Coordinates of C-alpha atoms and ligand atoms in Angstrom, one line a residue:
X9 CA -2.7 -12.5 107.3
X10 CA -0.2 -15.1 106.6
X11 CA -0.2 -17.0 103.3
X12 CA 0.4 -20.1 102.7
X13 CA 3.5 -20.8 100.9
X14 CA 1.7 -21.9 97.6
X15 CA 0.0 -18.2 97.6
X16 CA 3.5 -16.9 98.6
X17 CA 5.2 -18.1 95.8
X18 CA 2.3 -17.7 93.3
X19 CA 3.1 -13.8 94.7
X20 CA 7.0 -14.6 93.7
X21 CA 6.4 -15.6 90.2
X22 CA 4.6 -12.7 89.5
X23 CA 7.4 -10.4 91.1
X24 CA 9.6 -12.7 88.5
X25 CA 11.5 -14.7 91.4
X26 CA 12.0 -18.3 90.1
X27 CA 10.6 -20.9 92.3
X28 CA 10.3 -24.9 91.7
X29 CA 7.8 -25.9 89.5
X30 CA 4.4 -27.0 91.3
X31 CA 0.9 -28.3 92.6
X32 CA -1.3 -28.3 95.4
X33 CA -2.8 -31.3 96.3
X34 CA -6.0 -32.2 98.7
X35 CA -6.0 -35.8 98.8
X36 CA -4.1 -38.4 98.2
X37 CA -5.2 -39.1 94.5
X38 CA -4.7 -35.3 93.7
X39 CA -1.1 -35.8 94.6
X40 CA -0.2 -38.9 92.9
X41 CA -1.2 -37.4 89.7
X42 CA 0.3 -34.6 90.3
X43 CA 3.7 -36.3 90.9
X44 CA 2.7 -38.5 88.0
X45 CA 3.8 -34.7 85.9
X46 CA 5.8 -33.4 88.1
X47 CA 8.6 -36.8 88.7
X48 CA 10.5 -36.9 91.9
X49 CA 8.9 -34.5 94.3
X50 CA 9.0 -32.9 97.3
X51 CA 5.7 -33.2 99.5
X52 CA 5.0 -30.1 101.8
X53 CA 2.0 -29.3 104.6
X54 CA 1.2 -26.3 103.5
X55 CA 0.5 -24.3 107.0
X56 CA 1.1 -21.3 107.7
X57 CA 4.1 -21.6 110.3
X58 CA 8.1 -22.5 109.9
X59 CA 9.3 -25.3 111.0
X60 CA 7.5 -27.7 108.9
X61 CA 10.2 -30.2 107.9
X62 CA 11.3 -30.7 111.8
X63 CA 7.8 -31.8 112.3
X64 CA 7.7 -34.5 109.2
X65 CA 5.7 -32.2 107.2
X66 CA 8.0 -32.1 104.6
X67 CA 9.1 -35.4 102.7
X68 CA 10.9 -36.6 99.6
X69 CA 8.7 -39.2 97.6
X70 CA 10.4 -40.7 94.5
X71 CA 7.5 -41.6 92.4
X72 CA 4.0 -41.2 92.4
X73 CA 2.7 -44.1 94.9
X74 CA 5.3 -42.8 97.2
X75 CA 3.5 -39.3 96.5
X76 CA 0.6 -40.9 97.8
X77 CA 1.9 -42.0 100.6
X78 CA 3.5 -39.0 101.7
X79 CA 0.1 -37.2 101.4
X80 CA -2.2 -39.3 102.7
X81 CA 0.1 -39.5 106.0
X82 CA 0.6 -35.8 105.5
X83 CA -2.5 -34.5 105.3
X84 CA -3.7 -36.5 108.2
X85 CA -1.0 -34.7 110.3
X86 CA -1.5 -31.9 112.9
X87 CA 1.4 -29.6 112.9
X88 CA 1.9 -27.4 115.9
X89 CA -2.1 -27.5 116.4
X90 CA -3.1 -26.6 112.4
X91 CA -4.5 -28.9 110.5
X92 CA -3.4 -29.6 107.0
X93 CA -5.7 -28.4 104.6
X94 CA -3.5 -29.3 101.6
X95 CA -0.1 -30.6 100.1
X96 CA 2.2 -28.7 98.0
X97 CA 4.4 -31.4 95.7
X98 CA 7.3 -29.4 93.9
X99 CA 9.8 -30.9 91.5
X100 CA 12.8 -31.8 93.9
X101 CA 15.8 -29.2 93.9
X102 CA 19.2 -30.5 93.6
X103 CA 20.2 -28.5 96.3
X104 CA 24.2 -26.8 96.4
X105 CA 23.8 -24.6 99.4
X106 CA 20.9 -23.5 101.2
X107 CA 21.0 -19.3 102.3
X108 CA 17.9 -17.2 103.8
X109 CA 16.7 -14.5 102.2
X110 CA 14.0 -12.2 103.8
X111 CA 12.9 -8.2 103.8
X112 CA 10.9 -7.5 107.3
X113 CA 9.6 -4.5 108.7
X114 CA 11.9 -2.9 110.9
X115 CA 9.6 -1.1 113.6
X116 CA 12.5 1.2 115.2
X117 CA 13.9 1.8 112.5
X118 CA 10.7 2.3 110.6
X119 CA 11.5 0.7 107.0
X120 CA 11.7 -2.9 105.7
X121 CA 15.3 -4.6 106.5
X122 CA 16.8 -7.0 104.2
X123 CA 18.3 -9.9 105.4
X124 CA 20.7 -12.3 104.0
X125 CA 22.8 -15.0 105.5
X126 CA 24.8 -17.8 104.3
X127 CA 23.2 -20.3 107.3
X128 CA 19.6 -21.0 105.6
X129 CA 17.5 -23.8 106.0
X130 CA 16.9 -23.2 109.8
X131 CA 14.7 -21.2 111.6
X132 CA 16.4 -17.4 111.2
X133 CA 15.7 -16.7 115.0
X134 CA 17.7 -19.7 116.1
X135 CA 20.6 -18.0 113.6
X136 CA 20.0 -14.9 115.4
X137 CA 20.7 -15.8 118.6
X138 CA 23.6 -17.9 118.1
X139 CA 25.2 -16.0 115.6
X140 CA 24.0 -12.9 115.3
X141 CA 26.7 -12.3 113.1
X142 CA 26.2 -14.3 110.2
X143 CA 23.1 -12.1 108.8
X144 CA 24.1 -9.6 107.0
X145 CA 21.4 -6.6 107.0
X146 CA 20.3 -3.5 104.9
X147 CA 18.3 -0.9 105.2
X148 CA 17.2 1.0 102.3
X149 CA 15.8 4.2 101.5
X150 CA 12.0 3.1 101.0
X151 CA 11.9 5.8 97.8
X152 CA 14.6 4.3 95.7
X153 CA 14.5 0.6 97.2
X154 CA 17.9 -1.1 97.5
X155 CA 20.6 -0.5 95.1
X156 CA 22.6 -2.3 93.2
X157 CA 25.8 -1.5 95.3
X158 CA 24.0 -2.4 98.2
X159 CA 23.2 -5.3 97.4
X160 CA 26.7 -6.4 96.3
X161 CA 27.9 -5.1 99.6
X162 CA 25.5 -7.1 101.8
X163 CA 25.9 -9.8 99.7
X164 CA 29.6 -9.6 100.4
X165 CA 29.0 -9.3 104.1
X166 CA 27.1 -12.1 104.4
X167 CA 29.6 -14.2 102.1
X168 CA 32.2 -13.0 104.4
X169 CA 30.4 -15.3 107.3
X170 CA 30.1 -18.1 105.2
X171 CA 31.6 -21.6 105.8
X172 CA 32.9 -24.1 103.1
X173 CA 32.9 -24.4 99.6
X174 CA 30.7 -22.0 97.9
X175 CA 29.0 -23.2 94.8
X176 CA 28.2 -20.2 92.9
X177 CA 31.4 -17.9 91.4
X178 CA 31.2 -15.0 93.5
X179 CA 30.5 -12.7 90.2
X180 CA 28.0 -15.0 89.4
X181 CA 26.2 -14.4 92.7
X182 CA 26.1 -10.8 92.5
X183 CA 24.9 -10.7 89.4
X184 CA 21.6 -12.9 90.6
X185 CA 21.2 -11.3 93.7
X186 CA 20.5 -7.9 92.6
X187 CA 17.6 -8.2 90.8
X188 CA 16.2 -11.0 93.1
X189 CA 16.7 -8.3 96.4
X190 CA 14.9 -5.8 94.0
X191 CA 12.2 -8.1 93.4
X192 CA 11.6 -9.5 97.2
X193 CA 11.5 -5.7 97.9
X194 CA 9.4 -4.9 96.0
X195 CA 6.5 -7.7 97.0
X196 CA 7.1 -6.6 100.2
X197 CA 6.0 -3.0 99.1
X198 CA 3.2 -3.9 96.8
X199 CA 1.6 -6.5 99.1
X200 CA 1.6 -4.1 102.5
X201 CA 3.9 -6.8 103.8
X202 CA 5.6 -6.8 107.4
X203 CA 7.7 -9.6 106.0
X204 CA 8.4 -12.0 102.6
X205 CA 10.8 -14.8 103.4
X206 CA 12.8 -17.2 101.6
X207 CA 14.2 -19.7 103.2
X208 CA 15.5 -21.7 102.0
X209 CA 17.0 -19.9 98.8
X210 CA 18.8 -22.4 96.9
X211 CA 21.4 -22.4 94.9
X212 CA 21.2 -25.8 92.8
X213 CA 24.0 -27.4 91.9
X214 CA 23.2 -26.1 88.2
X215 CA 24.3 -22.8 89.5
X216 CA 20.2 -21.2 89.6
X217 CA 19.3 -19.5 92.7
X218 CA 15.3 -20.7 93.7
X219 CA 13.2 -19.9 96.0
X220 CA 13.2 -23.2 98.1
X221 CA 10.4 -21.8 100.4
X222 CA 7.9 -19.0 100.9
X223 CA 6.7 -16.8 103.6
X224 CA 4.7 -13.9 103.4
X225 CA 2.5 -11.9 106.0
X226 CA 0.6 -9.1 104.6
X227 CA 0.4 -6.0 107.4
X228 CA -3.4 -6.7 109.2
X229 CA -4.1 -3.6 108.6
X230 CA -3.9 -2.9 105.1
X231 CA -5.7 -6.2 104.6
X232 CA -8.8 -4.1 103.3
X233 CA -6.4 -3.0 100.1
X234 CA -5.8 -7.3 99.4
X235 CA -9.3 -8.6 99.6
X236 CA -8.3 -10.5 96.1
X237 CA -5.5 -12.5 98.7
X238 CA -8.2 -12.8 101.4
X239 CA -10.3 -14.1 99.1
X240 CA -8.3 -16.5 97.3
X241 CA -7.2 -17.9 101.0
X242 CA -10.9 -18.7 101.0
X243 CA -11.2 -21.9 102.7
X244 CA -7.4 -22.1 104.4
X245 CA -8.7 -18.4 105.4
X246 CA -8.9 -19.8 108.8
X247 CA -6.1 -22.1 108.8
X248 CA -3.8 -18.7 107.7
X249 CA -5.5 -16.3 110.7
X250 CA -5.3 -19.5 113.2
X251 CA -1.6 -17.7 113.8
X252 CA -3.3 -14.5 115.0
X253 CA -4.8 -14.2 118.6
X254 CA -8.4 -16.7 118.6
X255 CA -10.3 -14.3 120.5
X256 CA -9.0 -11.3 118.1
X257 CA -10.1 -12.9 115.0
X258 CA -14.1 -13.6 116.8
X259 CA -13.9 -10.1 117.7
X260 CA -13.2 -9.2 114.3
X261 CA -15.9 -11.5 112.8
X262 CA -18.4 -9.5 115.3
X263 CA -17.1 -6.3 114.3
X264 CA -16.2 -5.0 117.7
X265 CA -13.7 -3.4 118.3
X266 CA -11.5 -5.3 120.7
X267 CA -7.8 -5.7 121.8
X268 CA -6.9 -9.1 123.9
X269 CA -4.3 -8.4 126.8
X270 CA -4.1 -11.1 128.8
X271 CA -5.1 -10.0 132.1
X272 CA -8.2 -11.2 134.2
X273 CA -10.5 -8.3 134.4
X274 CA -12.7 -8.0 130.9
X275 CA -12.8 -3.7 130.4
X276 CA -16.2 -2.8 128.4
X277 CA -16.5 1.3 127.8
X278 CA -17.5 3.4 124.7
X279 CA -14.9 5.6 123.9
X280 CA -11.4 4.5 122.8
X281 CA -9.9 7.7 125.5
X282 CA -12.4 6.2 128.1
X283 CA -11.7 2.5 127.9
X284 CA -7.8 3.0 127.9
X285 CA -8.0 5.5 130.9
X286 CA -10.7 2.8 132.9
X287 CA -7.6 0.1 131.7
X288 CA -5.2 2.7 134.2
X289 CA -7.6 2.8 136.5
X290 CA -7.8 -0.9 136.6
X291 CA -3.7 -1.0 136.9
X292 CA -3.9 1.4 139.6
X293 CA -6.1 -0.5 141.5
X294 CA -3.5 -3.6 141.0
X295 CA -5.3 -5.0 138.7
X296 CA -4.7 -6.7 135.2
X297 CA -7.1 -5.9 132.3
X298 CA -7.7 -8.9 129.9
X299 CA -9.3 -6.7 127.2
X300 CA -9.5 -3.9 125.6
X301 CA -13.1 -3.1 124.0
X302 CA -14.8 -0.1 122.6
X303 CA -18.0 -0.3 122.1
X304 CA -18.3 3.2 120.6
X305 CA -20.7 5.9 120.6
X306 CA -24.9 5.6 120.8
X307 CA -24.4 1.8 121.5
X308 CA -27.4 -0.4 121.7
X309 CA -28.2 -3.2 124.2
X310 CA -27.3 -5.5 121.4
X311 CA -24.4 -3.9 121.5
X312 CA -23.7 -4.3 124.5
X313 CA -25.1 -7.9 124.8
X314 CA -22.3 -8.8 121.9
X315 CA -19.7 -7.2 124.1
X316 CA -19.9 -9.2 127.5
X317 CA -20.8 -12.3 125.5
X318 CA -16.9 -11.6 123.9
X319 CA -15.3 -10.6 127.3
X320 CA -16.5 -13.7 128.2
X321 CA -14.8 -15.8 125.2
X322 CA -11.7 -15.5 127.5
X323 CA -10.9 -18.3 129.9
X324 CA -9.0 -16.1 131.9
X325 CA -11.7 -13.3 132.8
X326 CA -12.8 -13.6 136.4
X327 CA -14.4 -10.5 136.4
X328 CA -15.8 -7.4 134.6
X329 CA -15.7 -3.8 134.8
X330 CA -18.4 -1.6 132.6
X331 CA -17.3 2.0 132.0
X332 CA -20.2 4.4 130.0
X333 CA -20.3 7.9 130.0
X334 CA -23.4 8.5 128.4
X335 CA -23.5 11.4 125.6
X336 CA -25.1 10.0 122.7
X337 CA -24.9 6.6 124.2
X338 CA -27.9 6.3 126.5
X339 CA -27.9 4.7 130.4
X340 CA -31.1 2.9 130.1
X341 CA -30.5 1.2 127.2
X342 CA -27.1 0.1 128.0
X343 CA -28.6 -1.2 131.8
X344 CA -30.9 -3.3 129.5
X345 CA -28.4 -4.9 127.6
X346 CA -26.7 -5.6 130.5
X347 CA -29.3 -7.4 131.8
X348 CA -30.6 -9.3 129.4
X349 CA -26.9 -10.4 128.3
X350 CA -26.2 -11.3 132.0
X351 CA -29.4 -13.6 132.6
X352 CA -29.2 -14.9 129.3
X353 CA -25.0 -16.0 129.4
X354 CA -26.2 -16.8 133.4
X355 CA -22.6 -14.4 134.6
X356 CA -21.9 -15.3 138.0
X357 CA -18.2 -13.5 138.0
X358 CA -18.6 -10.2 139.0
X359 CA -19.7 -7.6 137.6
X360 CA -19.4 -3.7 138.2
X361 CA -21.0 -1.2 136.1
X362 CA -20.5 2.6 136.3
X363 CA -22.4 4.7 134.2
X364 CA -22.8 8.4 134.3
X365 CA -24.2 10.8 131.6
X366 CA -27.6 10.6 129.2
X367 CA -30.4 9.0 131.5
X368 CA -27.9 8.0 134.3
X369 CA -31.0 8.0 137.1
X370 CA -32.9 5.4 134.7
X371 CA -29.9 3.3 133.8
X372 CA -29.0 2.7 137.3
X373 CA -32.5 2.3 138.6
X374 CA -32.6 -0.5 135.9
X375 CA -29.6 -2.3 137.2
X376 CA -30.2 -2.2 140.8
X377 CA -33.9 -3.4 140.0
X378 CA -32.3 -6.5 138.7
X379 CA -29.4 -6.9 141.3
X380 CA -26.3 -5.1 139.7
X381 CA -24.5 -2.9 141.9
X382 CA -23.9 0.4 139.7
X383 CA -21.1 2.8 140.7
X384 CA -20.6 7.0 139.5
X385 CA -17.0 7.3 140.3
X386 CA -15.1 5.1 138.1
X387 CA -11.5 4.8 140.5
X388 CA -13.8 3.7 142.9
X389 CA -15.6 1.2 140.7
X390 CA -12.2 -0.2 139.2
X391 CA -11.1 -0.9 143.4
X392 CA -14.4 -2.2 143.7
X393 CA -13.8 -5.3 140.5
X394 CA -10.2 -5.5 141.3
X395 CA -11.1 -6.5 144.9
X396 CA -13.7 -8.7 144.1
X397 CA -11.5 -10.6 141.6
X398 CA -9.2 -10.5 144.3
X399 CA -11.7 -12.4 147.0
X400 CA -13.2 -14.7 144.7
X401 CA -9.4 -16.8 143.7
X402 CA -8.8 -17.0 147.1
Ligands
LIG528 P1 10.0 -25.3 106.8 O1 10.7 -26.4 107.6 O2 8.6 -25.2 107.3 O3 10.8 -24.0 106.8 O4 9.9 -25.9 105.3 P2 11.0 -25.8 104.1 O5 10.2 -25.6 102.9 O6 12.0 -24.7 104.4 O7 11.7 -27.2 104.1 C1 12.5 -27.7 105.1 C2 13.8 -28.3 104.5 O8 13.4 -29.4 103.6 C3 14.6 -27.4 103.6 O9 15.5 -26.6 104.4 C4 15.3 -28.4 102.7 O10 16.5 -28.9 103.3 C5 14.3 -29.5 102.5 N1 13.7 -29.3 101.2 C6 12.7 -28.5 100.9 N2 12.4 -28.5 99.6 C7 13.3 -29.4 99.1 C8 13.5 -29.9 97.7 O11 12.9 -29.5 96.8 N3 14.5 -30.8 97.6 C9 15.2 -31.2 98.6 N4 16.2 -32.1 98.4 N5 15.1 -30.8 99.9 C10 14.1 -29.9 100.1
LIG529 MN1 11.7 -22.9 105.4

C-alpha cells in the first residue's frame, strides 16, 4: 500500500519530523480558501507515484485565485494513468539546497538501508545509475536502529559528494540529522514499511531542514496490522493500490488466492505444492504460466467458477490448464463448476482439465458429457495446453 504523501507526512509529524504547514483540497474552492490561510503555496497532485512535478502536477500559485487555478487544472489532470483525487497546497519553502533522504528495505541484505545524498529533488534511481556514488548508505543493526556516529559518518560521506556552496554549517547539519535518521527509522519500523522517503529534504535558507516530500509504502503483507491507514485511504484506497498489479488487487477483493506471472497459460489447482509443480510442468512442456492460483482444499464449484472467471481477467491467457487432486476436494463438484463457469463466460480458449482423486470416475464422466476433454497424468495434460496454445496463435 502506498500512501499518499498527505498521509505520509501526517505519519512524519507524528514521528516528530517537521514538514510544511498544510491542506488537502478536492476542488477548486477547497483550495482557494485554503491558500486564503496558508499565503503563497505550493499546489501538489497528490498520487501515489514520483515524478509529479515533471508532469505539471506540482505548481507555485502566489495567491489564492492563482490557487484556484492551479487546482482546478490540476485536479483535472491524469498523471501517468491516475487520476487526481485531491490537491495538497503547502506554504512555499524557501528552498537552500534540496538532499534525499530515504530508509528502504534491503532484501539481500535483509534490514532497512538508509540513504542519503546531497543530489535530491530528482528521481533517486536516475541518481543511482549515474552516480552511484553520490548516495551515501547505512545499514543498521535493526535492534538498536542507527546511531548517532553513524549518522555523522554517512552524513559525512554523503557531504563528501556534494557540489557547491552548502548552506547549513556542517555542525549544524549533524546535529539535525541525527534525530531526523532516528525518526525516519523508526516510521519505517512502526509502520511495516518497505520504504519512507523524503525527497526532497530541504534545507531552507533559514537553516531548518523539512521534509519537502513524502513517500511511504507500508509492506502488503503486514497490511492486516494498519487497517486504521487502509481505512483512512478510504476513497484514494484505489488510487494508492492502482500501483500494485490490476489483476492482483481483483484477486484479492475475491479472496482467491492468486499470483499474476505474465505468461499465457492461466494454472488453476488446489494445493499451493500442486499448482507450483503443474507451473514446472507447464515450463517443461515450453510453456509460460500466466498465473498462479490456489484454489485450496474442499473447493466448491463456486469456487471454482470464481477461479476461471479470474484466469480469464488476463488479456494475455490463451489457454487454461486445471490441475485437482481430489482429497477433500471432490471431482464431481469441481467438473460442475467447470461447466457451468465455462457455458456461462462462453470459453472458447482451450481448456484441459486433469483431475484425479475423490470421485475421479464421476468428475470426468461429467466433463466429457459436456465436451471437456479430461486427462489423469498431469505432464501429459500440461503438453496437451501448451500445444494447443501453441496451434491456436499460429
Ligand atoms: P515529485 O516530483 O512527485 O517528487 O514531487 P515533489 O514534491 O518532490 O516536488 C517536485 C519539486 O517541486 C521539488 O523537487 C521542488 O524543487 C519543487 N517544490 C516542491 N515543494 C516546493 C515548495 O514548497 N517550494 C518550492 N519553491 N518548490 C517546491
Ligand atoms: Mn519528490
Amino acid at each position: 500500500m502506498k500512501l499518499l504523501e498527505h498521509q505520509a507526512k501526517a505519519q512524519f509529524r507524528s514521528e516528530g519530523i517537521e514538514c510544511p504547514m498544510g491542506r488537502v483540497a478536492r476542488t477548486p474552492g477547497e483550495a482557494e480558501s485554503a491558500a486564503r490561510e496558508l499565503g503563497e503555496v505550493v499546489v501538489k497532485a497528490q498520487v501515489p507515484i514520483g515524478g509529479r512535478g515533471k508532469a505539471g502536477g506540482v505548481k507555485v500559485a502566489r495567491s489564492p485565485e492563482e490557487a484556484r487555478a492551479a487546482a482546478s487544472q490540476i485536479l483535472q489532470m491524469e498523471i501517468r494513468g491516475y487520476r487526481v483525487p485531491a490537491v495538497l497546497l503547502e506554504e512555499l519553502l524557501d528552498i537552500g539546497q534540496e538532499l534525499y533522504l530515504g530508509v528502504t528495505l534491503d532484501r539481500d541484505r535483509r534490514r532497512l538501508a538508509v540513504l542519503l545524498s546531497f543530489a535530491g529533488g530528482m528521481e533517486i534511481e536516475d541518481v543511482a545509475e549515474r552516480t552511484p556514488e553520490k548516495i551515501a548508505k547505512l545499514w543498521p543493526d535493526p535492534f538498536s536502529g542507527p546511531l548517532p556516529f553513524e549518522i555523522r559518518q554517512l552524513t559525512l560521506n554523503a557531504l563528501a559528494s556534494a557540489q557547491g556552496e552548502q548552506v547549513l554549517e556542517r555542525s549544524r547539519l549533524l546535529g539535525l540529522m541525527v534525530p531526523l535518521v532516528r525518526r525516519l527509522y523508526q516510521l519505517c519500523q512502526r509502520l511495516d514499511a518497505t520504504l519512507c522517503e523524503i525527497n526532497p529534504l530541504v534545507i531552507t535558507r533559514s537553516g531548518q531542514l523539512i521534509a519537502g516530500d513524502g513517500k511511504v509504502e507500508v509492506d502488503q503483507n503486514a497490511e492486516y496490522r494498519h487497517q486504521d491507514l487502509v481505512r483512512e485511504l478510504g476513497g484514494d484506497a484505489e488510487a494508492a493500490s492502482s500501483g500494485d498489479d490490476q489483476l492482483e488487487v481483483e484477486a484479492r477483493r475475491r479472496g482467491l488466492t492468486y499470483v499474476h506471472l505474465g505468461g499465457d497459460i492461466g494454472v488453476i489447482g488446489n494445493g499451493a505444492g500442486l499448482v507450483m509443480s503443474t507451473l514446472d510442468l507447464v515450463k517443461q512442456q515450453g510453456g509460460s504460466p500466466a498465473n498462479f492460483l490456489d484454489i485450496g482444499g474442499g473447493a466448491k464449484a463456486e469456487v471454482v467458477r470464481q477461479a476461471l472467471e479470474m484466469v480469464l481477467l488476463d488479456p494475455e491467457v490463451k489457454g487454461i490448464f486445471v490441475n485437482i487432486f481430489g482429497g477433500i476436494t471432490r471431482g464431481d463438484e469441481v467438473a460442475k463448476g467447470l461447466i457451468q463457469a465455462r457455458d456461462e463466460l462462453q470459453i472458447k480458449l482451450p481448456l484441459v482439465v486433469r483431475m484425479t482423486g475423490t470421485r475421479e470416475e464421476e468428475g470426468r464422466r461429467l466433463l466429457e458429457e459436456a465436451g471437456i476433454t479430461p486427462a489423469v497424468s498431469a505432464p501429459e495434460a500440461a503438453r496437451r495446453v501448451v500445444e494447443m496454445v501453441a496451434g491456436a496463435g499460429r
